[in-house]
Amino acid sequence: MAKRTSSSRNTRVGICLFPGVWASSASLAKDLVHIAAVIARARPGNGTIEARFLGAQPGDVPTATGAPMRAVESWSTTDVDVLILPSLAIPFLEPSLRLPGLVGWIIEQHHRGCRVLAMATGSWLLAETGLLDGHTATTHWACVDRFRRQYPAVNWASEQRIAVTGRLVTARDMGASAMALCHVIGRMLSVPIAERTYQYSLIHEPSAEALPLLHTIPLRDHGDPQVLKVQDWLEAHHGEPISATDAARLVHMSPRNLRRRFLAATGQTLSAYLTEVRLARARALLLSTDEPVSQIACRVGYEDASTFTALFSRRHGLTPSAYRKTSANTVA
């Protein structure tokens, strides 16, 4: 599970405002961070998170519709742990229109260790920094041809909803942006907090299968198509009895070779990855259904409910029943 090494630290999120920004994009980011902050306060030990709107200077910033949004601080005097570049209206996607100093500040923040999320056409500004050169990124379909001409050093893949390269994250559209931000929240706080945040985002559909496997997003940026095929298969068949032999047969490898390839690509063993998928699905079922724990255990691949409960408790410090209870009313 991705979790912060320092649980007491407050995560500072900066949401950049610049002329032409879509207010809905910036507001979505602010709302999701607020939801995560409320959930984190109800779960001591996971750290805290807060977001602020940043501008070239404090004050009103005209949005794509002309209505202003207010920046509370100047980005040039601020350091952040997570930097969000909201989407811009297409007429503003011109190098001549970018604000002086912003590109340099983004580069500086990234070099400090900041995670950067570009929402839809916000990837234009991230591409301007050169940080995406040589890497895969995604953006809104209406702009992908334009971006390929402007930034040929970037591998633009608009068919991907989310692209992760180290601490750089790009999202194709608003729905993907919500998922990507929850992925970042999971990296900074914890995956259960991120999952709960996504469920409250008004984008999540009320069914367990609609909840994305947030922890697997950064584990797909390895370029091994056979390992990706196994990952997809494990996620689709997690509730069934699964062996390394079954997975290896899928991609015509020996179990030993697959284990080696899978570990090299994802940094996890096959069994550890499958366990994380099963626990993620179990958390979703605990939060979205009233099914008994024994039934949930069976649905996610554990015939023995006591084995599932012991594993869940070791990983989360709570029994499945307690997890369901404490998660029931964390957002007012």
PDB file of C-alpha atoms in Angstrom, residues 53-184:
ATOM      1  CA  PHE A  53      -5.402  28.764  -4.885  1.00  0.00           C
ATOM      2  CA  LEU A  54      -2.170  30.326  -6.137  1.00  0.00           C
ATOM      3  CA  GLY A  55      -1.730  33.094  -8.697  1.00  0.00           C
ATOM      4  CA  ALA A  56       0.930  35.363 -10.110  1.00  0.00           C
ATOM      5  CA  GLN A  57      -0.083  37.562  -7.199  1.00  0.00           C
ATOM      6  CA  PRO A  58      -2.884  37.451  -4.629  1.00  0.00           C
ATOM      7  CA  GLY A  59      -6.214  38.625  -5.971  1.00  0.00           C
ATOM      8  CA  ASP A  60      -8.793  37.903  -8.652  1.00  0.00           C
ATOM      9  CA  VAL A  61      -7.856  35.856 -11.735  1.00  0.00           C
ATOM     10  CA  PRO A  62     -10.171  35.878 -14.792  1.00  0.00           C
ATOM     11  CA  THR A  63     -11.388  32.401 -15.727  1.00  0.00           C
ATOM     12  CA  ALA A  64     -12.386  31.070 -19.162  1.00  0.00           C
ATOM     13  CA  THR A  65     -15.911  32.408 -18.660  1.00  0.00           C
ATOM     14  CA  GLY A  66     -14.711  35.813 -17.482  1.00  0.00           C
ATOM     15  CA  ALA A  67     -15.844  35.296 -13.892  1.00  0.00           C
ATOM     16  CA  PRO A  68     -12.950  35.711 -11.440  1.00  0.00           C
ATOM     17  CA  MET A  69     -11.513  33.262  -8.954  1.00  0.00           C
ATOM     18  CA  ARG A  70      -9.409  34.535  -6.078  1.00  0.00           C
ATOM     19  CA  ALA A  71      -5.798  33.499  -5.515  1.00  0.00           C
ATOM     20  CA  VAL A  72      -4.790  33.729  -1.863  1.00  0.00           C
ATOM     21  CA  GLU A  73      -1.033  33.591  -2.400  1.00  0.00           C
ATOM     22  CA  SER A  74       1.602  34.176  -5.057  1.00  0.00           C
ATOM     23  CA  TRP A  75       3.179  30.979  -6.388  1.00  0.00           C
ATOM     24  CA  SER A  76       6.598  32.664  -6.501  1.00  0.00           C
ATOM     25  CA  THR A  77       6.673  32.879  -2.683  1.00  0.00           C
ATOM     26  CA  THR A  78       5.189  29.442  -1.985  1.00  0.00           C
ATOM     27  CA  ASP A  79       6.498  25.892  -1.779  1.00  0.00           C
ATOM     28  CA  VAL A  80       4.060  22.988  -2.145  1.00  0.00           C
ATOM     29  CA  ASP A  81       4.062  19.192  -1.941  1.00  0.00           C
ATOM     30  CA  VAL A  82       1.465  18.741  -4.687  1.00  0.00           C
ATOM     31  CA  LEU A  83       1.001  21.145  -7.590  1.00  0.00           C
ATOM     32  CA  ILE A  84      -2.189  21.055  -9.661  1.00  0.00           C
ATOM     33  CA  LEU A  85      -2.449  22.644 -13.095  1.00  0.00           C
ATOM     34  CA  PRO A  86      -6.172  22.905 -13.922  1.00  0.00           C
ATOM     35  CA  SER A  87      -7.524  22.763 -17.442  1.00  0.00           C
ATOM     36  CA  LEU A  88      -7.487  25.844 -19.705  1.00  0.00           C
ATOM     37  CA  ALA A  89      -9.785  26.946 -22.482  1.00  0.00           C
ATOM     38  CA  ILE A  90      -8.329  26.218 -25.923  1.00  0.00           C
ATOM     39  CA  PRO A  91      -7.803  29.889 -26.991  1.00  0.00           C
ATOM     40  CA  PHE A  92      -5.345  30.279 -24.102  1.00  0.00           C
ATOM     41  CA  LEU A  93      -3.081  27.381 -25.126  1.00  0.00           C
ATOM     42  CA  GLU A  94      -0.400  29.568 -26.669  1.00  0.00           C
ATOM     43  CA  PRO A  95       3.206  29.914 -25.441  1.00  0.00           C
ATOM     44  CA  SER A  96       2.952  33.689 -25.767  1.00  0.00           C
ATOM     45  CA  LEU A  97       0.129  33.707 -23.208  1.00  0.00           C
ATOM     46  CA  ARG A  98       1.852  31.833 -20.391  1.00  0.00           C
ATOM     47  CA  LEU A  99       2.661  33.941 -17.367  1.00  0.00           C
ATOM     48  CA  PRO A 100       6.276  35.021 -16.798  1.00  0.00           C
ATOM     49  CA  GLY A 101       8.016  32.974 -14.123  1.00  0.00           C
ATOM     50  CA  LEU A 102       5.393  30.224 -13.862  1.00  0.00           C
ATOM     51  CA  VAL A 103       7.227  27.604 -15.945  1.00  0.00           C
ATOM     52  CA  GLY A 104      10.454  28.159 -13.989  1.00  0.00           C
ATOM     53  CA  TRP A 105       8.594  27.874 -10.690  1.00  0.00           C
ATOM     54  CA  ILE A 106       6.941  24.593 -11.748  1.00  0.00           C
ATOM     55  CA  ILE A 107      10.380  23.177 -12.624  1.00  0.00           C
ATOM     56  CA  GLU A 108      11.778  24.361  -9.299  1.00  0.00           C
ATOM     57  CA  GLN A 109       8.926  22.767  -7.340  1.00  0.00           C
ATOM     58  CA  HIS A 110       9.345  19.474  -9.189  1.00  0.00           C
ATOM     59  CA  HIS A 111      13.068  19.466  -8.451  1.00  0.00           C
ATOM     60  CA  ARG A 112      12.199  19.970  -4.781  1.00  0.00           C
ATOM     61  CA  GLY A 113      10.244  16.700  -4.846  1.00  0.00           C
ATOM     62  CA  CYS A 114       6.756  18.050  -5.570  1.00  0.00           C
ATOM     63  CA  ARG A 115       4.181  15.893  -7.385  1.00  0.00           C
ATOM     64  CA  VAL A 116       2.600  17.669 -10.362  1.00  0.00           C
ATOM     65  CA  LEU A 117      -0.861  16.850 -11.715  1.00  0.00           C
ATOM     66  CA  ALA A 118      -1.998  18.370 -15.022  1.00  0.00           C
ATOM     67  CA  MET A 119      -5.756  18.169 -15.549  1.00  0.00           C
ATOM     68  CA  ALA A 120      -6.804  17.705 -19.212  1.00  0.00           C
ATOM     69  CA  THR A 121      -5.467  20.726 -21.172  1.00  0.00           C
ATOM     70  CA  GLY A 122      -3.386  21.747 -18.153  1.00  0.00           C
ATOM     71  CA  SER A 123      -0.854  19.323 -19.658  1.00  0.00           C
ATOM     72  CA  TRP A 124      -0.007  22.144 -22.100  1.00  0.00           C
ATOM     73  CA  LEU A 125       1.616  24.101 -19.290  1.00  0.00           C
ATOM     74  CA  LEU A 126       3.437  21.031 -18.003  1.00  0.00           C
ATOM     75  CA  ALA A 127       4.740  20.352 -21.526  1.00  0.00           C
ATOM     76  CA  GLU A 128       6.045  23.929 -21.642  1.00  0.00           C
ATOM     77  CA  THR A 129       8.430  23.074 -18.777  1.00  0.00           C
ATOM     78  CA  GLY A 130      10.150  20.313 -20.750  1.00  0.00           C
ATOM     79  CA  LEU A 131       9.645  17.894 -17.846  1.00  0.00           C
ATOM     80  CA  LEU A 132       7.487  15.640 -20.043  1.00  0.00           C
ATOM     81  CA  ASP A 133      10.070  15.339 -22.823  1.00  0.00           C
ATOM     82  CA  GLY A 134      10.795  11.693 -23.567  1.00  0.00           C
ATOM     83  CA  HIS A 135       7.827  10.522 -21.509  1.00  0.00           C
ATOM     84  CA  THR A 136       4.233   9.479 -22.139  1.00  0.00           C
ATOM     85  CA  ALA A 137       1.499  11.977 -21.305  1.00  0.00           C
ATOM     86  CA  THR A 138      -2.197  12.284 -22.001  1.00  0.00           C
ATOM     87  CA  THR A 139      -4.507  15.209 -22.669  1.00  0.00           C
ATOM     88  CA  HIS A 140      -7.968  16.006 -23.976  1.00  0.00           C
ATOM     89  CA  TRP A 141      -8.708  14.506 -27.389  1.00  0.00           C
ATOM     90  CA  ALA A 142      -9.490  17.916 -28.923  1.00  0.00           C
ATOM     91  CA  CYS A 143      -5.923  19.103 -28.296  1.00  0.00           C
ATOM     92  CA  VAL A 144      -3.784  16.030 -28.865  1.00  0.00           C
ATOM     93  CA  ASP A 145      -2.896  16.803 -32.533  1.00  0.00           C
ATOM     94  CA  ARG A 146      -2.027  20.365 -31.637  1.00  0.00           C
ATOM     95  CA  PHE A 147       0.166  19.250 -28.730  1.00  0.00           C
ATOM     96  CA  ARG A 148       1.945  16.705 -30.912  1.00  0.00           C
ATOM     97  CA  ARG A 149       2.942  19.533 -33.235  1.00  0.00           C
ATOM     98  CA  GLN A 150       3.928  21.934 -30.439  1.00  0.00           C
ATOM     99  CA  TYR A 151       5.711  19.379 -28.222  1.00  0.00           C
ATOM    100  CA  PRO A 152       7.005  16.530 -30.416  1.00  0.00           C
ATOM    101  CA  ALA A 153       9.402  15.319 -27.716  1.00  0.00           C
ATOM    102  CA  VAL A 154       6.419  14.124 -25.645  1.00  0.00           C
ATOM    103  CA  ASN A 155       4.685  10.814 -26.402  1.00  0.00           C
ATOM    104  CA  TRP A 156       1.061  12.006 -26.416  1.00  0.00           C
ATOM    105  CA  ALA A 157      -1.341   9.104 -25.826  1.00  0.00           C
ATOM    106  CA  SER A 158      -4.869  10.465 -25.608  1.00  0.00           C
ATOM    107  CA  GLU A 159      -6.284   6.937 -25.440  1.00  0.00           C
ATOM    108  CA  GLN A 160      -4.886   6.709 -21.890  1.00  0.00           C
ATOM    109  CA  ARG A 161      -7.102   8.201 -19.205  1.00  0.00           C
ATOM    110  CA  ILE A 162      -4.157   8.752 -16.865  1.00  0.00           C
ATOM    111  CA  ALA A 163      -0.408   8.712 -17.478  1.00  0.00           C
ATOM    112  CA  VAL A 164       2.078   8.570 -14.608  1.00  0.00           C
ATOM    113  CA  THR A 165       5.792   9.220 -15.000  1.00  0.00           C
ATOM    114  CA  GLY A 166       7.467   9.357 -11.616  1.00  0.00           C
ATOM    115  CA  ARG A 167       6.026  12.422  -9.871  1.00  0.00           C
ATOM    116  CA  LEU A 168       4.341  13.748 -13.036  1.00  0.00           C
ATOM    117  CA  VAL A 169       0.692  12.858 -13.635  1.00  0.00           C
ATOM    118  CA  THR A 170      -1.480  13.864 -16.591  1.00  0.00           C
ATOM    119  CA  ALA A 171      -5.205  13.198 -16.918  1.00  0.00           C
ATOM    120  CA  ARG A 172      -7.284  13.143 -20.111  1.00  0.00           C
ATOM    121  CA  ASP A 173     -10.583  14.659 -18.912  1.00  0.00           C
ATOM    122  CA  MET A 174     -12.475  15.764 -15.801  1.00  0.00           C
ATOM    123  CA  GLY A 175     -13.431  12.254 -14.713  1.00  0.00           C
ATOM    124  CA  ALA A 176      -9.865  11.049 -15.146  1.00  0.00           C
ATOM    125  CA  SER A 177      -8.623  14.152 -13.310  1.00  0.00           C
ATOM    126  CA  ALA A 178     -10.697  13.231 -10.254  1.00  0.00           C
ATOM    127  CA  MET A 179      -9.267   9.715 -10.336  1.00  0.00           C
ATOM    128  CA  ALA A 180      -5.727  11.030 -10.822  1.00  0.00           C
ATOM    129  CA  LEU A 181      -6.029  13.447  -7.915  1.00  0.00           C
ATOM    130  CA  CYS A 182      -7.301  10.633  -5.697  1.00  0.00           C
ATOM    131  CA  HIS A 183      -4.277   8.604  -6.797  1.00  0.00           C
ATOM    132  CA  VAL A 184      -2.042  11.467  -5.635  1.00  0.00           C
TER     133      VAL A 184
END
